[in-house]
Amino acid sequence: MKAFPDKYDAKAAEAALNARWADEKAFQWDPGAPADSDYVIDTPPPTVSGALHIGHVYSYTQADITARYMRMSGRNVLYPIGWDDNGLPTERLVEKVKKVRGGTMAREDFVALCKDVIPEYEQQFRDLFTRLALSVDWSREYQTISDESRTISQMSFLDLYHKGLLERRLEPSLWDPADRTALAQAEVEEIEREGKLNEIPFQIEGGGEPAVIATTRPELIGGCGALMIHPEHPRAQELVGKRAVSPLYNVPVPIIADEAVDPEKGTGMVMCCTFGDIQDINWWRAHRLPLRIVIDRAGKMVDQLEIGTDDWPSLNLEEARETIAALAGLKAAKAKEAILEILKEKGLLLAQKTTHQVVPVAERSGAPLEIIVTPQWFIKTLEFKDQILEKANEITWRPAYMKQRLESWVEGLKWDWLISRQRHFGVPLPVWYSKRAGEEGKMITPTADQLPVDPMTDLPEGYEAHEVEPERDVMDTWATSSVSPQLNTRAINEDYALDIDSHRRQFPMALRPQAHEIIRTWAFYTIVKALHHQNTVPWTNIAISGWCLAGDGSKMSKSKGNVVDPIKLLDQYGVDAVRFWTGTSRLGQDTALSENTLKQGKRVVNKLWNATKLAHMALKAADEAGALNPTTAREDIDSGAISHPLDQWLLGRLAETVKAATESFESYEYANAQRVIEDFFWRTYCDNYLEIVKRRTRFEGAPSPEDVSACLTLWHATDTIVRLYAPFTPYVTDSLYDVLYGDQDGAAATVHARGQWPKAQDQAEPGVNRAEGEAFTQILAAARKVKSEAQVSMKTPASTLTVVGDHDLSALIGETVEDLLAVTNAETAQTGDAPADAKAAGSPDERFTVALQLQPQEK
RNA sequence: GGGCGCGUAGCUCAGUUGGUUAGAGCACUACGUUGACAUCGUAGGGGUCACAAGUUCGAAUCUUGUCGCGCCCACCA
């Protein structure tokens, strides 16, 4: 046992222990351990976008608390770490740092800049995660853009492509005109705003009352292919079968009845354009309407419409051309204003109503989305909804109700998963298109052993550069991060593998920790990939963390100015205290950053230190007297070495705590574990037991058997408490562990090593001497209350302590009267009637009344 | 519109399968404290468990409904 250091310096401990853990490779996965002891975690690779926020601290600590417990409990934990360092957020960061725009430069040049900028920002994460004491295996660090990740990601592509689950299709898809790329359904957000619902007349061919449609997007009139009306609409009979003529463009379009038109909305008639929304696509397909594109990839009005042809006739071509010219090149929003002006001038804007509008926008850029027809790559999901839901059911969701988010997402899917992006920095789609005579447009893919490839610079085997056209698109980062388990197990399946043995052993994984806002992306996509590649689940458990909110329960955001800098927080409270705060949070639930709880964390660290310091004095003395030879609590009780009833009681309570904490951890309820540990440590151990045991720890020379009993108990309690707190407050516990074990041969170097969690079979009998211990603490509390009410010091001596009434004291509290006298500073104890000059108080459970004859204190 | 979560002390939250008198920390009040700890201790005050009805010997807990907050999904002319 080492000497006890004077003071605990959290910052110094953080630095020293990190160095030691790295040195000893304390958190490396052990390939030599049996496979059934593996516990593999699919760690979220944080997006390299330049932002460190408190949410990182919060959610990664939640995962680490569980990881540390799992390792201590004996599992062979593989806890990798990676960085998601390609895709739009990373492009944005690089553009900001380097003051460039990716779209205006050659791809290679931009990628070179990315590779230049990224390392610094990954180092920020590395520093933060190290300081946070994430017990990740740093030898398993990966990047989603590395050669190996690109290989695995392209393997995933090839497997799905050859299975027919991934295909290139020319069809309408969601388009972000600001970033000029296609998007997946999951990247759509909605904003609410005031809009204008415009009523505009369409003349009826052959005369008659015009059909008035209502639209919020008049700029799309040029793309109108039909006028839709509900079959029950009063004018349906009259109009269906006739043709309406679009204003300004004068294009005759069929009037079609369709149940999907809401007769209550607007005028009950609506134009179908290519494309205003998803309903337009449905009508376009169902009624085989013409494709009339009026908005380009930049979200601007096309200036050369092929209007005036047989397929796209106009009854007044001159006016149509004037309209086209007037709008040419304007962005959709400007074009809307312009066309409304024209309509107004010509008396064609019959009414305009303000309406509450929900507009789909791109999550990243915030730009309103367009639907545009472009060739894109899709992974099939729509026809697999049932299988996806089945797999979701095979996974244990923690908390269980979070599964419903995935279910409602899957049920609402409208698009296959679009993975191609018209961007610059991502994993390339491994495809070429042949230009050879006779096979023009044929898709050529590499073989697995040629990966990774960049079709822009590499060539397919047997082809010359002039014979192929490279695919220029890159994959969305989700297409790669959705194989994060496989990036770590190093294979997609039996057919596509870098290391099939590790994949067979480690896949599916044990745990995916992640936040709830990416259920519809990361969790969903990862499940889809595992289904398509191997018809399995990617992991058996998914633990969903909530958000970290500001102290007042509101969302943290830059605009509100309530963002907390994680580094400052760690400096102010110490990592252990911040982790303690995280440890009070529950999975799935948002947690407000609480100064109280952070302070409480600091108190716990301090209390752990001081309680151990007190115990250490006695332990050290007993050790030097050669009297401290602990085995396990159970054996020391069985052998008679721990003989005192209150020692056994304490260890019995400790055993109950170990049991409850273990059960909580096994069901991923670490907050409950922390609470029961805290309750035992502070209330039972510090407030009561440490006070009670002082009498038997201040021995001179050789300790008596009951002193030895006390010291052995202190040893087991201290040792076990340090282990119980270890997953939560790794620095102070490992510092204390080092004091207890640092110079012992054969002891593990760190409390965080595999197998260090207290074992049930080593504990005392849970609940042993519970009745005596409780009676004792109740009587003690009553005695304290007497002194508190008398407003005297707890040390005030009493000549007698009376447990009022007909009690058998030794039956109640065992042979512990001497302890009771010492801890209450009383001379004698008795039962029966209270002396006339005694002051009395009841115990908290009202079972006892305790009277003390207090002796006047001399100053 | 459908669904999920939450609503318990002034604040932040716990409350296991229904079971004596609903708990903790912070805050508040009083008192105490020269050897583990003022980052402390002891005691105290403070709750119609959102509301209503029901089931039950018994409800914070189960059922139904209402209200409020947050979120997910859908609609979106």
mmCIF file of C-alpha atoms in Angstrom, chain A residues 449-660:
data_model
loop_
_atom_site.group_PDB
_atom_site.id
_atom_site.type_symbol
_atom_site.label_atom_id
_atom_site.label_comp_id
_atom_site.label_asym_id
_atom_site.label_seq_id
_atom_site.Cartn_x
_atom_site.Cartn_y
_atom_site.Cartn_z
ATOM 1 C CA ASP A 449 -9.217 -7.093 -55.456
ATOM 2 C CA GLN A 450 -8.878 -3.866 -57.452
ATOM 3 C CA LEU A 451 -10.434 -1.732 -54.728
ATOM 4 C CA PRO A 452 -10.319 1.034 -53.841
ATOM 5 C CA VAL A 453 -10.767 2.725 -57.179
ATOM 6 C CA ASP A 454 -11.416 6.262 -58.267
ATOM 7 C CA PRO A 455 -12.932 6.021 -61.728
ATOM 8 C CA MET A 456 -11.771 9.567 -62.438
ATOM 9 C CA THR A 457 -8.149 8.494 -62.262
ATOM 10 C CA ASP A 458 -8.222 4.680 -62.490
ATOM 11 C CA LEU A 459 -9.233 2.594 -65.470
ATOM 12 C CA PRO A 460 -11.137 -0.656 -65.631
ATOM 13 C CA GLU A 461 -9.089 -3.658 -66.678
ATOM 14 C CA GLY A 462 -8.692 -3.940 -70.417
ATOM 15 C CA TYR A 463 -9.946 -0.464 -71.246
ATOM 16 C CA GLU A 464 -8.157 2.591 -72.474
ATOM 17 C CA ALA A 465 -8.923 6.012 -71.121
ATOM 18 C CA HIS A 466 -10.774 7.068 -74.240
ATOM 19 C CA GLU A 467 -12.978 3.974 -74.095
ATOM 20 C CA VAL A 468 -14.693 4.794 -70.823
ATOM 21 C CA GLU A 469 -16.577 7.583 -69.190
ATOM 22 C CA PRO A 470 -15.980 7.673 -65.432
ATOM 23 C CA GLU A 471 -18.811 8.036 -62.955
ATOM 24 C CA ARG A 472 -18.217 11.443 -61.418
ATOM 25 C CA ASP A 473 -20.533 11.221 -58.451
ATOM 26 C CA VAL A 474 -19.442 10.258 -54.990
ATOM 27 C CA MET A 475 -21.333 8.367 -52.340
ATOM 28 C CA ASP A 476 -23.081 10.104 -49.510
ATOM 29 C CA THR A 477 -21.188 9.595 -46.254
ATOM 30 C CA TRP A 478 -24.089 7.587 -44.881
ATOM 31 C CA ALA A 479 -23.424 5.019 -47.613
ATOM 32 C CA THR A 480 -20.060 4.488 -45.953
ATOM 33 C CA SER A 481 -20.892 5.050 -42.300
ATOM 34 C CA SER A 482 -23.754 2.575 -42.698
ATOM 35 C CA VAL A 483 -21.069 -0.085 -42.894
ATOM 36 C CA SER A 484 -19.262 1.169 -39.782
ATOM 37 C CA PRO A 485 -19.505 -2.315 -38.241
ATOM 38 C CA GLN A 486 -18.005 -3.812 -41.372
ATOM 39 C CA LEU A 487 -15.272 -1.177 -41.517
ATOM 40 C CA ASN A 488 -14.165 -2.591 -38.189
ATOM 41 C CA THR A 489 -14.727 -6.272 -38.805
ATOM 42 C CA ARG A 490 -13.035 -5.731 -42.184
ATOM 43 C CA ALA A 491 -15.463 -7.528 -44.430
ATOM 44 C CA ILE A 492 -18.898 -7.127 -45.985
ATOM 45 C CA ASN A 493 -19.697 -10.822 -46.130
ATOM 46 C CA GLU A 494 -18.136 -14.073 -47.294
ATOM 47 C CA ASP A 495 -17.725 -12.750 -50.836
ATOM 48 C CA TYR A 496 -16.179 -9.405 -50.044
ATOM 49 C CA ALA A 497 -13.633 -9.598 -47.289
ATOM 50 C CA LEU A 498 -10.305 -8.211 -46.223
ATOM 51 C CA ASP A 499 -10.313 -10.420 -43.140
ATOM 52 C CA ILE A 500 -13.112 -12.934 -43.120
ATOM 53 C CA ASP A 501 -12.074 -14.479 -39.807
ATOM 54 C CA SER A 502 -12.434 -11.284 -37.835
ATOM 55 C CA HIS A 503 -15.712 -10.571 -39.565
ATOM 56 C CA ARG A 504 -17.085 -14.012 -38.745
ATOM 57 C CA ARG A 505 -16.040 -13.537 -35.148
ATOM 58 C CA GLN A 506 -17.178 -9.957 -34.552
ATOM 59 C CA PHE A 507 -20.251 -9.485 -36.719
ATOM 60 C CA PRO A 508 -22.988 -8.882 -35.722
ATOM 61 C CA MET A 509 -21.711 -6.608 -32.999
ATOM 62 C CA ALA A 510 -22.973 -6.337 -29.438
ATOM 63 C CA LEU A 511 -23.842 -2.670 -29.213
ATOM 64 C CA ARG A 512 -24.565 0.403 -31.268
ATOM 65 C CA PRO A 513 -24.612 3.576 -29.147
ATOM 66 C CA GLN A 514 -26.060 6.581 -30.944
ATOM 67 C CA ALA A 515 -28.247 9.628 -30.595
ATOM 68 C CA HIS A 516 -31.942 9.650 -31.378
ATOM 69 C CA GLU A 517 -31.875 12.197 -34.165
ATOM 70 C CA ILE A 518 -29.988 9.828 -36.419
ATOM 71 C CA ILE A 519 -32.263 6.833 -36.036
ATOM 72 C CA ARG A 520 -33.736 7.472 -39.468
ATOM 73 C CA THR A 521 -30.291 7.759 -40.985
ATOM 74 C CA TRP A 522 -27.478 5.891 -39.305
ATOM 75 C CA ALA A 523 -29.478 3.194 -37.500
ATOM 76 C CA PHE A 524 -31.824 2.686 -40.438
ATOM 77 C CA TYR A 525 -29.087 2.576 -43.073
ATOM 78 C CA THR A 526 -26.915 0.231 -41.041
ATOM 79 C CA ILE A 527 -29.831 -2.151 -40.612
ATOM 80 C CA VAL A 528 -30.549 -1.996 -44.357
ATOM 81 C CA LYS A 529 -26.954 -2.796 -45.234
ATOM 82 C CA ALA A 530 -26.709 -5.778 -42.871
ATOM 83 C CA LEU A 531 -30.006 -7.052 -44.231
ATOM 84 C CA HIS A 532 -28.909 -6.739 -47.843
ATOM 85 C CA HIS A 533 -25.407 -8.055 -47.335
ATOM 86 C CA GLN A 534 -26.047 -10.937 -44.979
ATOM 87 C CA ASN A 535 -29.701 -11.057 -44.023
ATOM 88 C CA THR A 536 -28.807 -10.369 -40.425
ATOM 89 C CA VAL A 537 -28.875 -7.626 -37.824
ATOM 90 C CA PRO A 538 -25.769 -5.473 -37.493
ATOM 91 C CA TRP A 539 -25.850 -5.575 -33.684
ATOM 92 C CA THR A 540 -27.902 -7.155 -30.959
ATOM 93 C CA ASN A 541 -28.376 -3.980 -28.894
ATOM 94 C CA ILE A 542 -28.856 -0.353 -29.744
ATOM 95 C CA ALA A 543 -28.560 2.256 -26.997
ATOM 96 C CA ILE A 544 -30.119 5.587 -27.877
ATOM 97 C CA SER A 545 -28.895 8.680 -26.142
ATOM 98 C CA GLY A 546 -30.862 11.857 -25.798
ATOM 99 C CA TRP A 547 -29.701 15.388 -26.251
ATOM 100 C CA CYS A 548 -27.864 17.609 -23.902
ATOM 101 C CA LEU A 549 -29.992 20.660 -23.311
ATOM 102 C CA ALA A 550 -29.099 24.024 -21.822
ATOM 103 C CA GLY A 551 -29.644 24.511 -18.101
ATOM 104 C CA ASP A 552 -33.159 25.854 -18.642
ATOM 105 C CA GLY A 553 -34.160 22.823 -20.688
ATOM 106 C CA SER A 554 -34.025 24.579 -24.038
ATOM 107 C CA LYS A 555 -32.023 23.396 -26.990
ATOM 108 C CA MET A 556 -28.489 24.700 -27.199
ATOM 109 C CA SER A 557 -27.907 26.758 -30.279
ATOM 110 C CA LYS A 558 -25.496 29.364 -31.453
ATOM 111 C CA SER A 559 -28.302 31.795 -32.172
ATOM 112 C CA LYS A 560 -29.523 31.627 -28.582
ATOM 113 C CA GLY A 561 -25.991 32.048 -27.331
ATOM 114 C CA ASN A 562 -26.438 29.292 -24.761
ATOM 115 C CA VAL A 563 -23.812 26.935 -26.132
ATOM 116 C CA VAL A 564 -21.433 25.578 -23.516
ATOM 117 C CA ASP A 565 -17.823 24.979 -24.447
ATOM 118 C CA PRO A 566 -16.999 21.396 -23.480
ATOM 119 C CA ILE A 567 -13.348 22.137 -22.732
ATOM 120 C CA LYS A 568 -14.248 24.940 -20.326
ATOM 121 C CA LEU A 569 -16.700 22.666 -18.588
ATOM 122 C CA LEU A 570 -14.057 19.986 -18.131
ATOM 123 C CA ASP A 571 -11.589 22.554 -16.836
ATOM 124 C CA GLN A 572 -14.082 23.971 -14.408
ATOM 125 C CA TYR A 573 -15.418 20.786 -12.848
ATOM 126 C CA GLY A 574 -12.937 18.096 -13.816
ATOM 127 C CA VAL A 575 -13.687 15.210 -16.139
ATOM 128 C CA ASP A 576 -14.897 12.879 -13.394
ATOM 129 C CA ALA A 577 -17.496 15.377 -12.214
ATOM 130 C CA VAL A 578 -18.762 15.915 -15.738
ATOM 131 C CA ARG A 579 -18.949 12.173 -16.231
ATOM 132 C CA PHE A 580 -20.836 11.901 -12.950
ATOM 133 C CA TRP A 581 -23.403 14.313 -14.362
ATOM 134 C CA THR A 582 -23.680 12.189 -17.492
ATOM 135 C CA GLY A 583 -24.070 9.157 -15.264
ATOM 136 C CA THR A 584 -27.273 10.605 -13.816
ATOM 137 C CA SER A 585 -28.868 10.767 -17.256
ATOM 138 C CA ARG A 586 -30.942 8.018 -18.701
ATOM 139 C CA LEU A 587 -30.798 6.561 -22.172
ATOM 140 C CA GLY A 588 -33.214 8.135 -24.598
ATOM 141 C CA GLN A 589 -33.979 11.109 -22.421
ATOM 142 C CA ASP A 590 -32.795 14.607 -23.042
ATOM 143 C CA THR A 591 -30.847 15.984 -20.114
ATOM 144 C CA ALA A 592 -30.438 19.581 -19.088
ATOM 145 C CA LEU A 593 -26.936 20.606 -18.193
ATOM 146 C CA SER A 594 -27.190 21.001 -14.436
ATOM 147 C CA GLU A 595 -24.761 23.027 -12.425
ATOM 148 C CA ASN A 596 -26.051 21.351 -9.292
ATOM 149 C CA THR A 597 -25.291 17.919 -10.578
ATOM 150 C CA LEU A 598 -21.862 18.998 -11.781
ATOM 151 C CA LYS A 599 -21.116 20.346 -8.321
ATOM 152 C CA GLN A 600 -22.423 17.146 -6.846
ATOM 153 C CA GLY A 601 -20.019 15.265 -9.088
ATOM 154 C CA LYS A 602 -17.185 17.305 -7.738
ATOM 155 C CA ARG A 603 -18.301 16.537 -4.206
ATOM 156 C CA VAL A 604 -18.401 12.848 -4.916
ATOM 157 C CA VAL A 605 -14.862 12.904 -6.253
ATOM 158 C CA ASN A 606 -13.734 14.761 -3.151
ATOM 159 C CA LYS A 607 -15.657 12.484 -0.827
ATOM 160 C CA LEU A 608 -14.276 9.353 -2.460
ATOM 161 C CA TRP A 609 -10.818 10.716 -1.978
ATOM 162 C CA ASN A 610 -11.332 11.640 1.666
ATOM 163 C CA ALA A 611 -13.232 8.546 2.693
ATOM 164 C CA THR A 612 -10.451 6.461 1.247
ATOM 165 C CA LYS A 613 -7.920 8.633 3.005
ATOM 166 C CA LEU A 614 -9.580 7.952 6.356
ATOM 167 C CA ALA A 615 -9.741 4.240 5.725
ATOM 168 C CA HIS A 616 -6.170 4.306 4.520
ATOM 169 C CA MET A 617 -4.855 5.525 7.894
ATOM 170 C CA ALA A 618 -6.213 2.453 9.615
ATOM 171 C CA LEU A 619 -5.339 0.131 6.768
ATOM 172 C CA LYS A 620 -1.790 1.354 6.611
ATOM 173 C CA ALA A 621 -1.366 0.930 10.356
ATOM 174 C CA ALA A 622 -2.834 -2.549 10.293
ATOM 175 C CA ASP A 623 -0.712 -3.442 7.295
ATOM 176 C CA GLU A 624 2.454 -2.297 9.023
ATOM 177 C CA ALA A 625 1.465 -4.375 12.044
ATOM 178 C CA GLY A 626 1.194 -7.350 9.686
ATOM 179 C CA ALA A 627 -2.480 -7.693 10.521
ATOM 180 C CA LEU A 628 -3.999 -6.901 7.136
ATOM 181 C CA ASN A 629 -4.242 -10.050 5.082
ATOM 182 C CA PRO A 630 -7.553 -9.839 3.267
ATOM 183 C CA THR A 631 -8.900 -12.555 1.020
ATOM 184 C CA THR A 632 -12.481 -11.882 0.011
ATOM 185 C CA ALA A 633 -15.262 -10.471 2.162
ATOM 186 C CA ARG A 634 -17.013 -13.820 2.096
ATOM 187 C CA GLU A 635 -13.956 -15.830 3.083
ATOM 188 C CA ASP A 636 -12.903 -13.379 5.752
ATOM 189 C CA ILE A 637 -16.347 -13.648 7.293
ATOM 190 C CA ASP A 638 -16.385 -17.432 6.972
ATOM 191 C CA SER A 639 -12.939 -17.727 8.534
ATOM 192 C CA GLY A 640 -14.013 -15.579 11.448
ATOM 193 C CA ALA A 641 -11.538 -12.812 10.700
ATOM 194 C CA ILE A 642 -14.414 -10.408 10.155
ATOM 195 C CA SER A 643 -16.334 -11.131 13.291
ATOM 196 C CA HIS A 644 -18.014 -7.919 14.321
ATOM 197 C CA PRO A 645 -21.770 -7.797 13.619
ATOM 198 C CA LEU A 646 -21.662 -4.267 12.202
ATOM 199 C CA ASP A 647 -18.751 -5.137 9.919
ATOM 200 C CA GLN A 648 -20.742 -8.032 8.558
ATOM 201 C CA TRP A 649 -23.781 -5.793 8.255
ATOM 202 C CA LEU A 650 -21.815 -3.226 6.243
ATOM 203 C CA LEU A 651 -20.448 -5.883 3.927
ATOM 204 C CA GLY A 652 -23.914 -7.385 3.571
ATOM 205 C CA ARG A 653 -25.245 -3.993 2.509
ATOM 206 C CA LEU A 654 -22.319 -3.667 0.159
ATOM 207 C CA ALA A 655 -23.145 -7.057 -1.345
ATOM 208 C CA GLU A 656 -26.684 -5.877 -1.989
ATOM 209 C CA THR A 657 -25.298 -2.761 -3.645
ATOM 210 C CA VAL A 658 -22.990 -4.785 -5.868
ATOM 211 C CA LYS A 659 -25.900 -6.965 -6.884
ATOM 212 C CA ALA A 660 -28.201 -4.062 -7.682
#
